[in-house]
Short mmCIF file of C-alpha atoms and ligand atoms in Angstrom, two decimals:
data_model
loop_
_atom_site.label_atom_id
_atom_site.label_comp_id
_atom_site.label_asym_id
_atom_site.label_seq_id
_atom_site.Cartn_x
_atom_site.Cartn_y
_atom_site.Cartn_z
CA MET A 12 -9.44 -1.43 -30.56
CA VAL A 13 -8.24 0.98 -33.20
CA ARG A 14 -5.24 3.10 -32.41
CA HIS A 15 -4.87 6.51 -33.92
CA ARG A 16 -1.41 7.82 -34.43
CA PRO A 17 -1.07 11.57 -34.03
CA PRO A 18 -0.64 13.24 -37.42
CA ARG A 19 2.95 14.11 -38.25
CA THR A 20 3.73 17.75 -37.82
CA LEU A 21 6.29 19.63 -39.82
CA THR A 22 6.74 22.30 -37.18
CA PRO A 23 8.82 21.32 -34.19
CA PRO A 24 6.83 20.56 -31.06
CA LEU A 25 6.54 23.20 -28.40
CA THR A 26 8.25 21.13 -25.78
CA PRO A 27 11.52 19.45 -26.66
CA PRO A 28 11.18 15.72 -27.23
CA PRO A 29 11.97 13.68 -24.13
CA PRO A 30 15.37 12.01 -24.04
CA PRO A 31 15.37 8.37 -25.08
CA SER A 32 13.71 6.67 -22.20
CA PRO A 33 15.62 4.03 -20.24
CA SER A 34 12.26 2.41 -19.56
CA PRO A 35 11.77 -0.82 -21.40
CA ARG A 36 8.80 0.57 -23.35
CA ALA A 37 10.90 0.90 -26.46
CA GLY A 38 8.32 0.49 -29.22
CA GLY A 39 8.70 -0.97 -32.70
CA SER A 40 7.46 -4.46 -31.99
CA PRO A 41 5.40 -6.00 -34.78
CA ALA A 42 2.69 -6.80 -32.28
CA GLY A 43 2.20 -3.07 -31.90
CA ARG A 44 0.52 -2.87 -28.57
CA PHE A 45 3.04 -4.64 -26.40
CA THR A 46 6.35 -2.99 -26.79
CA SER A 47 8.28 -3.79 -23.61
CA ALA A 48 11.85 -4.73 -24.45
CA LEU A 49 11.47 -7.45 -21.82
CA ARG A 50 8.91 -8.92 -24.17
CA GLY A 51 11.18 -8.63 -27.20
CA GLU A 52 12.39 -11.34 -29.46
CA ARG A 53 15.64 -11.72 -27.57
CA THR A 54 13.87 -12.64 -24.29
CA ALA A 55 11.55 -15.00 -26.13
CA ALA A 56 14.47 -16.63 -27.94
CA LEU A 57 16.63 -17.14 -24.88
CA LEU A 58 13.77 -18.49 -22.77
CA GLY A 59 12.74 -20.64 -25.73
CA ALA A 60 16.20 -22.19 -26.00
CA ALA A 61 16.21 -22.98 -22.26
CA LEU A 62 12.72 -24.50 -22.51
CA ALA A 63 13.65 -26.56 -25.54
CA ALA A 64 16.60 -28.02 -23.62
CA ALA A 65 14.42 -28.68 -20.58
CA PHE A 66 11.62 -30.36 -22.55
CA THR A 67 14.04 -32.47 -24.53
CA THR A 68 15.64 -33.65 -21.27
CA ALA A 69 12.20 -34.40 -19.85
CA PHE A 70 11.24 -36.28 -22.99
CA VAL A 71 14.36 -38.45 -23.02
CA THR A 72 14.27 -39.22 -19.29
CA GLY A 73 10.51 -39.81 -19.49
CA LEU A 74 10.96 -42.31 -22.30
CA ILE A 75 13.67 -44.04 -20.26
CA SER A 76 11.19 -44.42 -17.41
CA HIS A 77 8.49 -45.66 -19.74
CA TYR A 78 10.68 -48.26 -21.45
CA MET A 79 12.13 -49.46 -18.16
CA GLN A 80 8.62 -50.27 -17.06
CA HIS A 81 7.45 -51.54 -20.45
CA PRO A 82 10.53 -53.03 -22.15
CA PRO A 83 9.99 -54.11 -25.76
CA GLY A 84 10.36 -57.88 -26.15
CA TRP A 85 13.66 -57.61 -28.00
CA ALA A 86 15.53 -55.46 -25.49
CA GLN A 87 16.58 -55.60 -21.84
CA TRP A 88 17.66 -52.82 -19.55
CA PRO A 89 21.06 -53.27 -17.97
CA SER A 90 21.11 -53.64 -14.21
CA ARG A 91 24.05 -51.20 -14.00
CA PRO A 92 24.96 -48.51 -13.25
CA VAL A 93 23.12 -49.07 -10.00
CA ASN A 94 21.93 -45.46 -9.73
CA LEU A 95 21.09 -44.78 -13.36
CA TYR A 96 17.31 -44.67 -12.94
CA ARG A 97 17.66 -42.71 -9.76
CA VAL A 98 19.51 -40.02 -11.72
CA THR A 99 17.34 -39.99 -14.85
CA GLN A 100 14.05 -39.83 -12.93
CA GLY A 101 15.45 -37.30 -10.44
CA LEU A 102 16.44 -35.18 -13.41
CA HIS A 103 12.98 -35.65 -14.92
CA VAL A 104 11.04 -34.50 -11.91
CA ILE A 105 13.44 -31.90 -10.38
CA GLY A 106 14.22 -30.54 -13.85
CA GLY A 107 10.50 -30.49 -14.70
CA LEU A 108 9.72 -28.51 -11.54
CA ALA A 109 12.52 -26.02 -12.23
CA THR A 110 11.00 -25.51 -15.71
CA VAL A 111 7.78 -24.08 -14.29
CA PRO A 112 9.14 -20.52 -13.73
CA LEU A 113 10.77 -20.65 -17.18
CA LEU A 114 7.49 -21.51 -18.88
CA LEU A 115 5.61 -18.84 -16.96
CA ALA A 116 8.21 -16.24 -17.95
CA LYS A 117 8.08 -17.33 -21.58
CA LEU A 118 4.28 -17.12 -21.67
CA TRP A 119 4.43 -13.69 -20.05
CA ALA A 120 6.94 -12.60 -22.69
CA VAL A 121 4.93 -13.78 -25.68
CA TYR A 122 1.31 -13.65 -24.67
CA PRO A 123 0.54 -10.46 -26.61
CA ARG A 124 1.49 -12.33 -29.76
CA LEU A 125 -0.26 -15.48 -28.54
CA LEU A 126 -3.52 -13.54 -28.16
CA ARG A 127 -3.12 -11.33 -31.20
CA ARG A 128 -6.11 -10.51 -33.38
CA PRO A 129 -7.04 -11.76 -35.87
CA PRO A 130 -5.87 -15.17 -34.66
CA ALA A 131 -4.68 -16.20 -38.11
CA ARG A 132 -3.90 -14.38 -41.33
CA SER A 133 -4.07 -17.30 -43.75
CA ALA A 134 -4.68 -21.04 -43.85
CA ALA A 135 -0.95 -21.75 -43.44
CA ASP A 136 -0.82 -19.33 -40.54
CA ALA A 137 -3.83 -21.01 -38.96
CA GLY A 138 -2.02 -24.34 -39.20
CA TYR A 139 1.00 -22.95 -37.49
CA ARG A 140 -1.10 -21.25 -34.81
CA LEU A 141 -2.64 -24.65 -34.08
CA VAL A 142 0.86 -26.07 -33.59
CA VAL A 143 1.63 -23.24 -31.14
CA LEU A 144 -1.60 -23.98 -29.31
CA LEU A 145 -0.61 -27.64 -28.97
CA LEU A 146 2.84 -26.57 -27.78
CA VAL A 147 1.53 -24.24 -25.11
CA GLY A 148 -1.29 -26.56 -24.10
CA GLY A 149 1.00 -29.57 -24.05
CA ALA A 150 3.67 -27.82 -22.00
CA LEU A 151 1.10 -26.60 -19.43
CA PHE A 152 -0.55 -29.99 -19.31
CA GLN A 153 2.72 -31.83 -18.68
CA LEU A 154 3.86 -29.52 -15.93
CA VAL A 155 0.47 -29.26 -14.23
CA THR A 156 -0.30 -32.99 -14.26
CA GLY A 157 3.26 -33.78 -13.29
CA VAL A 158 3.18 -31.48 -10.26
CA LEU A 159 -0.26 -32.79 -9.20
CA ASN A 160 0.93 -36.38 -9.57
CA ILE A 161 4.03 -36.03 -7.39
CA SER A 162 1.83 -34.18 -4.86
CA TYR A 163 -0.54 -37.22 -4.71
CA TRP A 164 -3.38 -34.96 -5.81
CA TYR A 165 -5.13 -37.08 -8.42
CA ALA A 166 -7.49 -34.30 -9.41
CA PHE A 167 -7.85 -35.45 -12.99
CA PRO A 168 -10.29 -38.08 -14.32
CA PHE A 169 -7.80 -39.76 -16.72
CA PRO A 170 -4.88 -42.07 -15.92
CA PHE A 171 -1.87 -39.84 -15.38
CA THR A 172 0.82 -41.98 -16.94
CA THR A 173 -1.05 -42.66 -20.18
CA ALA A 174 -2.05 -39.02 -20.70
CA HIS A 175 1.39 -37.71 -19.71
CA TYR A 176 3.07 -40.22 -22.08
CA TRP A 177 1.06 -39.40 -25.18
CA THR A 178 1.07 -35.66 -24.55
CA SER A 179 4.86 -35.77 -24.50
CA TYR A 180 4.89 -36.76 -28.20
CA ILE A 181 2.46 -33.95 -29.08
CA LEU A 182 4.59 -31.50 -27.11
CA ILE A 183 7.88 -32.56 -28.70
CA GLY A 184 6.39 -32.67 -32.21
CA ALA A 185 5.01 -29.13 -31.80
CA LEU A 186 8.32 -28.00 -30.28
CA LEU A 187 10.22 -29.22 -33.33
CA VAL A 188 7.94 -27.32 -35.74
CA HIS A 189 8.08 -24.21 -33.61
CA ALA A 190 11.85 -24.30 -33.24
CA ALA A 191 12.39 -24.83 -36.99
CA ARG A 192 10.01 -22.01 -37.82
CA GLU A 193 11.35 -19.48 -35.33
CA TRP A 194 15.02 -20.41 -35.77
CA PRO A 195 16.02 -17.54 -38.12
CA THR A 196 14.32 -14.87 -36.00
CA ALA A 197 15.66 -16.32 -32.76
CA ARG A 198 19.17 -16.58 -34.16
CA ARG A 199 19.11 -12.97 -35.32
CA ALA A 200 17.73 -11.77 -32.01
CA VAL A 201 20.39 -13.59 -30.05
CA MET A 202 23.29 -12.68 -32.37
CA THR A 203 22.65 -8.94 -32.70
CA ARG A 204 23.99 -6.80 -29.93
CA PRO A 205 21.16 -5.68 -27.69
CA GLY A 206 21.01 -1.95 -26.88
CA ASP A 207 18.87 -2.19 -23.78
CA ALA A 208 20.15 -5.23 -21.96
CA VAL A 209 19.87 -3.93 -18.39
CA GLY A 210 16.24 -4.63 -17.65
CA ARG A 211 16.23 -7.84 -19.61
CA ARG A 212 19.33 -9.21 -18.03
CA GLY A 213 17.79 -8.64 -14.58
CA PHE A 214 14.59 -10.28 -15.70
CA LEU A 215 16.31 -13.36 -17.10
CA LEU A 216 18.49 -13.61 -13.98
CA ALA A 217 15.37 -13.47 -11.83
CA VAL A 218 13.76 -16.27 -13.89
CA ALA A 219 16.91 -18.38 -13.68
CA GLY A 220 17.04 -17.68 -9.92
CA ALA A 221 13.41 -18.81 -9.53
CA GLY A 222 14.16 -22.03 -11.38
CA GLY A 223 17.29 -22.59 -9.29
CA ALA A 224 15.32 -21.96 -6.08
CA VAL A 225 12.74 -24.55 -7.08
CA ALA A 226 15.51 -27.06 -7.87
CA LEU A 227 17.31 -26.31 -4.59
CA THR A 228 14.16 -26.82 -2.50
CA THR A 229 13.20 -30.09 -4.21
CA ALA A 230 16.50 -31.78 -5.12
CA GLY A 231 16.83 -33.02 -1.52
CA SER A 232 14.05 -35.52 -2.26
CA THR A 233 16.62 -37.56 -4.17
CA PHE A 234 19.97 -36.02 -3.21
CA ALA A 235 20.31 -36.68 0.50
CA PRO A 236 22.85 -33.92 1.30
CA LEU A 237 20.17 -31.36 0.37
CA ALA A 238 17.38 -33.16 2.22
CA ARG A 239 17.05 -30.42 4.85
CA LEU A 240 16.44 -27.83 2.13
CA ALA A 241 13.77 -29.91 0.47
CA LEU A 242 10.91 -27.72 1.71
CA LEU A 243 8.82 -28.19 -1.42
CA ALA A 244 9.39 -31.96 -1.76
CA PRO A 245 6.60 -34.39 -0.79
CA ARG A 246 9.10 -37.18 0.10
CA ARG A 247 12.59 -37.00 1.59
CA PRO A 248 15.31 -39.55 2.31
CA GLY A 249 15.76 -40.08 6.02
CA THR A 250 12.02 -39.80 6.76
CA GLY A 251 9.69 -42.76 7.18
CA PRO A 252 10.17 -46.06 9.00
CA GLN A 253 13.82 -47.22 8.98
CA GLY A 254 14.80 -43.98 7.26
CA VAL A 255 13.07 -44.73 3.95
CA PRO A 256 9.84 -43.07 2.78
CA VAL A 257 6.73 -45.18 2.07
CA ASN A 258 4.08 -44.70 -0.61
CA THR A 259 1.79 -47.67 0.05
CA SER A 260 1.69 -48.93 3.63
CA ALA A 261 1.00 -52.55 4.55
CA ALA A 262 -2.33 -51.53 6.04
CA GLY A 263 -3.19 -49.51 2.91
CA ALA A 264 -2.38 -52.52 0.72
CA GLY A 265 -4.49 -54.78 2.93
CA VAL A 266 -1.65 -57.23 3.59
CA LEU A 267 -0.87 -56.69 7.27
CA ALA A 268 -2.38 -59.98 8.50
CA ALA A 269 -1.05 -62.09 5.63
CA ALA A 270 2.44 -60.61 5.99
CA ARG A 271 2.58 -61.39 9.72
CA ASP A 272 1.09 -64.86 9.41
CA PRO A 273 3.66 -67.53 10.49
CA ALA A 274 2.21 -69.73 7.74
CA TRP A 275 3.71 -67.31 5.14
CA ARG A 276 5.69 -69.19 2.46
CA LEU A 277 7.59 -68.22 -0.68
CA THR A 278 6.62 -70.41 -3.64
CA VAL A 279 8.76 -70.68 -6.76
CA THR A 280 6.63 -72.01 -9.60
CA GLY A 281 5.95 -71.81 -13.36
CA ARG A 282 8.63 -73.06 -15.76
CA VAL A 283 10.83 -74.63 -13.07
CA ARG A 284 12.43 -78.04 -12.83
CA ARG A 285 10.99 -78.51 -9.32
CA GLU A 286 8.54 -76.30 -7.49
CA VAL A 287 10.06 -74.93 -4.29
CA VAL A 288 8.24 -73.74 -1.19
CA LEU A 289 10.34 -71.86 1.39
CA SER A 290 9.53 -70.69 4.88
CA LEU A 291 11.10 -67.53 6.32
CA ASP A 292 13.59 -69.75 8.22
CA ASP A 293 14.46 -71.57 4.97
CA LEU A 294 15.25 -68.22 3.36
CA ARG A 295 17.34 -67.12 6.36
CA ALA A 296 19.35 -70.33 6.00
CA LEU A 297 20.49 -69.40 2.45
CA PRO A 298 23.80 -67.47 2.08
CA PRO A 299 23.19 -63.98 3.44
CA ARG A 300 24.03 -61.07 1.18
CA THR A 301 24.15 -57.29 1.69
CA ALA A 302 23.58 -54.64 -0.94
CA ARG A 303 23.50 -50.86 -0.73
CA LEU A 304 20.76 -49.90 -3.15
CA PRO A 305 18.25 -47.05 -3.55
CA ILE A 306 14.51 -47.08 -3.81
CA ALA A 307 14.10 -44.75 -6.76
CA CYS A 308 10.44 -43.85 -7.09
CA VAL A 309 8.96 -42.86 -10.47
CA GLU A 310 7.86 -39.69 -8.63
CA GLY A 311 11.48 -38.54 -8.53
CA TRP A 312 12.31 -39.12 -4.84
CA SER A 313 14.85 -41.72 -3.87
CA ALA A 314 16.45 -43.07 -0.74
CA GLY A 315 19.51 -45.26 -0.37
CA ALA A 316 19.46 -48.10 2.15
CA THR A 317 21.49 -51.15 3.17
CA TRP A 318 19.50 -54.28 2.43
CA GLU A 319 20.20 -57.79 3.65
CA GLY A 320 18.66 -60.92 2.26
CA VAL A 321 19.29 -63.65 -0.29
CA ARG A 322 20.17 -63.42 -3.94
CA LEU A 323 17.19 -63.85 -6.23
CA ARG A 324 19.37 -66.02 -8.46
CA ASP A 325 20.18 -68.36 -5.56
CA VAL A 326 16.48 -68.93 -4.93
CA LEU A 327 15.74 -69.43 -8.64
CA ARG A 328 18.57 -71.93 -8.93
CA LEU A 329 17.03 -74.01 -6.13
CA ALA A 330 14.04 -74.44 -8.38
CA GLY A 331 16.09 -74.94 -11.54
CA VAL A 332 15.31 -72.28 -14.16
CA ASP A 333 16.68 -71.51 -17.62
CA ASP A 334 19.22 -68.71 -17.83
CA GLY A 335 17.04 -66.77 -20.25
CA ALA A 336 13.83 -67.03 -18.25
CA HIS A 337 11.83 -64.05 -17.07
CA VAL A 338 10.37 -64.00 -13.56
CA ARG A 339 7.14 -62.53 -12.35
CA VAL A 340 7.34 -61.44 -8.74
CA GLU A 341 3.97 -61.51 -7.00
CA SER A 342 2.90 -59.76 -3.86
CA LEU A 343 0.47 -60.81 -1.15
CA GLN A 344 -1.41 -57.70 -2.21
CA THR A 345 -4.42 -58.80 -4.24
CA TRP A 346 -5.14 -55.61 -6.19
CA GLY A 347 -3.44 -52.58 -7.67
CA ILE A 348 -1.00 -52.15 -10.54
CA TYR A 349 2.11 -52.58 -8.36
CA ARG A 350 1.23 -55.99 -6.97
CA THR A 351 3.52 -57.72 -9.47
CA SER A 352 6.68 -56.88 -11.41
CA ARG A 353 8.74 -58.64 -14.03
CA VAL A 354 12.43 -59.37 -13.67
CA ALA A 355 14.41 -59.90 -16.87
CA PRO A 356 17.51 -62.15 -16.94
CA ALA A 357 19.96 -59.21 -16.87
CA HIS A 358 18.43 -58.24 -13.52
CA TRP A 359 18.04 -61.58 -11.81
CA HIS A 360 21.55 -62.69 -12.76
CA ASP A 361 22.92 -59.59 -11.08
CA PRO A 362 24.41 -60.54 -7.67
CA LEU A 363 22.97 -57.31 -6.20
CA THR A 364 19.37 -58.34 -6.91
CA LEU A 365 18.03 -59.55 -3.58
CA LEU A 366 14.95 -60.85 -1.92
CA ALA A 367 15.49 -58.60 1.05
CA LEU A 368 14.58 -59.67 4.56
CA ARG A 369 16.25 -56.85 6.46
CA ILE A 370 16.99 -53.16 6.08
CA ALA A 371 19.41 -51.05 8.10
CA GLY A 372 20.21 -54.02 10.32
CA GLU A 373 16.58 -54.74 11.28
CA PRO A 374 13.87 -56.99 9.90
CA LEU A 375 11.88 -55.11 7.25
CA HIS A 376 9.21 -52.81 8.65
CA PRO A 377 5.77 -54.08 7.48
CA ASP A 378 5.50 -50.94 5.31
CA HIS A 379 8.77 -51.81 3.55
CA GLY A 380 7.57 -55.29 2.57
CA TYR A 381 7.95 -57.67 5.55
CA PRO A 382 8.60 -60.56 5.41
CA CYS A 383 10.30 -60.36 2.01
CA ARG A 384 10.67 -57.79 -0.79
CA LEU A 385 12.45 -57.46 -4.10
CA ILE A 386 15.28 -54.94 -4.32
CA ALA A 387 17.35 -54.65 -7.49
CA PRO A 388 19.79 -52.15 -8.96
CA ASN A 389 18.82 -49.59 -11.66
CA ARG A 390 15.09 -50.09 -11.49
CA PRO A 391 12.03 -47.86 -10.84
CA GLY A 392 10.54 -48.12 -7.32
CA VAL A 393 7.26 -49.39 -8.75
CA MET A 394 9.15 -52.52 -9.79
CA GLN A 395 10.58 -53.20 -6.32
CA THR A 396 7.70 -55.40 -5.23
CA LYS A 397 6.91 -55.58 -1.52
CA TRP A 398 5.33 -58.44 0.47
CA VAL A 399 6.55 -61.04 -2.06
CA HIS A 400 5.03 -64.50 -1.81
CA ARG A 401 5.35 -66.06 -5.25
CA LEU A 402 7.91 -66.19 -8.05
CA VAL A 403 6.43 -67.36 -11.32
CA VAL A 404 9.02 -68.30 -13.91
CA GLU A 405 7.90 -67.55 -17.45
C1 HEM B 8 6.89 -30.59 -13.61
C2 HEM B 8 7.13 -31.34 -14.63
C3 HEM B 8 6.99 -32.84 -14.69
C4 HEM B 8 6.78 -33.72 -13.66
C5 HEM B 8 6.65 -33.41 -12.18
C6 HEM B 8 6.71 -35.01 -14.25
C7 HEM B 8 6.48 -36.19 -13.55
C8 HEM B 8 6.49 -37.44 -14.05
C9 HEM B 8 6.29 -38.67 -13.33
C10 HEM B 8 5.98 -38.74 -11.83
C11 HEM B 8 6.39 -39.71 -14.16
C12 HEM B 8 6.28 -41.18 -13.83
C13 HEM B 8 4.94 -41.73 -14.18
C14 HEM B 8 4.81 -43.19 -13.81
O1 HEM B 8 5.62 -44.01 -14.32
O2 HEM B 8 3.89 -43.53 -13.03
C15 HEM B 8 6.67 -39.16 -15.47
C16 HEM B 8 6.82 -39.88 -16.62
C17 HEM B 8 6.99 -39.36 -17.88
N1 HEM B 8 7.10 -38.00 -18.21
FE1 HEM B 8 6.98 -36.46 -16.92
N2 HEM B 8 6.88 -34.91 -15.58
C18 HEM B 8 7.08 -33.59 -15.91
C19 HEM B 8 7.28 -33.05 -17.16
C20 HEM B 8 7.33 -33.75 -18.34
C21 HEM B 8 7.55 -33.22 -19.64
C22 HEM B 8 7.72 -31.72 -19.95
C23 HEM B 8 7.57 -34.26 -20.52
C24 HEM B 8 7.76 -34.26 -21.98
C25 HEM B 8 8.55 -33.49 -22.65
C26 HEM B 8 7.38 -35.46 -19.75
C27 HEM B 8 7.36 -36.75 -20.28
C28 HEM B 8 7.22 -37.92 -19.58
C29 HEM B 8 7.17 -39.24 -20.14
C30 HEM B 8 7.29 -39.59 -21.64
C31 HEM B 8 7.03 -40.14 -19.10
C32 HEM B 8 6.90 -41.64 -19.17
C33 HEM B 8 5.44 -42.03 -19.05
C34 HEM B 8 5.26 -43.51 -19.06
O3 HEM B 8 5.88 -44.25 -18.26
O4 HEM B 8 4.45 -44.00 -19.89
N3 HEM B 8 7.25 -35.12 -18.44
N4 HEM B 8 6.71 -37.76 -15.40
N1 MTE B 9 3.15 -54.85 -3.50
C1 MTE B 9 3.54 -53.57 -3.69
N2 MTE B 9 4.82 -53.30 -3.87
C2 MTE B 9 5.26 -52.02 -4.04
C3 MTE B 9 4.33 -50.95 -4.07
C4 MTE B 9 2.96 -51.24 -3.88
O1 MTE B 9 2.07 -50.39 -3.87
N3 MTE B 9 2.60 -52.58 -3.69
N4 MTE B 9 4.77 -49.65 -4.27
C5 MTE B 9 5.98 -49.52 -5.04
C6 MTE B 9 6.50 -48.16 -5.09
S1 MTE B 9 5.65 -47.06 -6.04
C7 MTE B 9 7.68 -47.77 -4.53
S2 MTE B 9 8.34 -46.28 -4.76
C8 MTE B 9 8.38 -48.71 -3.58
C9 MTE B 9 8.59 -48.01 -2.28
O2 MTE B 9 9.16 -48.87 -1.36
P1 MTE B 9 9.21 -48.46 0.16
O3 MTE B 9 7.78 -48.22 0.55
O4 MTE B 9 9.86 -49.57 0.93
O5 MTE B 9 10.03 -47.18 0.22
O6 MTE B 9 7.68 -49.92 -3.37
C10 MTE B 9 7.10 -50.44 -4.53
N5 MTE B 9 6.55 -51.77 -4.22
MO1 MO B 10 7.01 -45.27 -6.45
#
């Protein structure tokens, strides 16, 4: 569309010019058509800074989650502080959800420039526009797949974790280029005194309020005092059998009969000095221990509980294992990616790492892993294997 400016007149207009309008349609934007002050550089810069902080936090906490589940051979995660993963993954998911209104506001503020014609003015500009496309696409992809994943709506044909992991590098790479490139403009826009702050301040406050409201109605999924406000959270502490939520039930995992079978035994095998086979009564005869530990799911929810059982290290010592050995914990479950987990020395030496037999003063509910489940400090829920029946020392 071509816009025609009225020709300049030398004679004064018949009607006096209107007083400077308090409306945000101030004019003068390089994009020409979209001139709302709400859409100005200052709004874009402030929202951009908030988004950069949010995405950096998501990237760091996401990588922590990734490397906890896939530790490189040369490194081990510490088993303390007990609640570290609970906090980092809570921050990842609750922070990610609170970012949604911010991203929507930012896209609203810049979309005239995003959709400007022609799309690129030069080859260099085309390169940069591609980076912006990756940034916007990557940000939307992360938030949308993240929200669908924690809502158990697996609407996408690719594996969530792999796609979400690799997209995070694309997103952060594009963010770095974008931030470097826009830095001078953003700095100027933030430093110079705005003349029309009223509408914008209200707008930014509304966006911050929306982000805060999302955080407030989801944080209760991991922060028990806010559980009653957690209207938007799929899982909440205090719900589920024995006060702890369940993702995979015993029936769903197909282990109900095997878990209840009196012939159930725990076998300790692999690189051991003597193979050990223990019945449930044998386990109950070992020194009983209690630990207050959370289940901290990768999906951001967590729930603290009091577990009773025996120390994993006591059981391993019965079999005679090297101090530096790793242990594969195997479930009765015969399929699925969570049927086994690995325990590094730092974790199995920790006196809080238990093979739990009881929770909240009762035998484990079948859905929580009866007869025996792993529970260890500072560890993602996916690595707290339920329905344990074999320890393989590697
Ligand atoms: C609403 C926003 C988000 C939600 C709800 C969300 C959710 C999740 C969940 C549930 C996981 C655990 C996956 C698993 O281990 O099975 C995860 C991991 C991860 N997230 Fe997000 N996420 C969000 C935003 C982001 C953003 C913006 C980034 C990047 C800047 C990011 C980067 C990562 C990374 C790197 C991992 C580790 C993946 C792996 O273990 O390989 N996430 N996220
Ligand atoms: N064998 C087995 N163990 C498992 C799972 C599973 O699907 N199979 N799910 C894991 C996940 S994702 C979490 S969050 C915790 C949840 O434990 P809970 O159901 O007792 O709360 O168990 C973990 N242990
Ligand atoms: Mo989980």
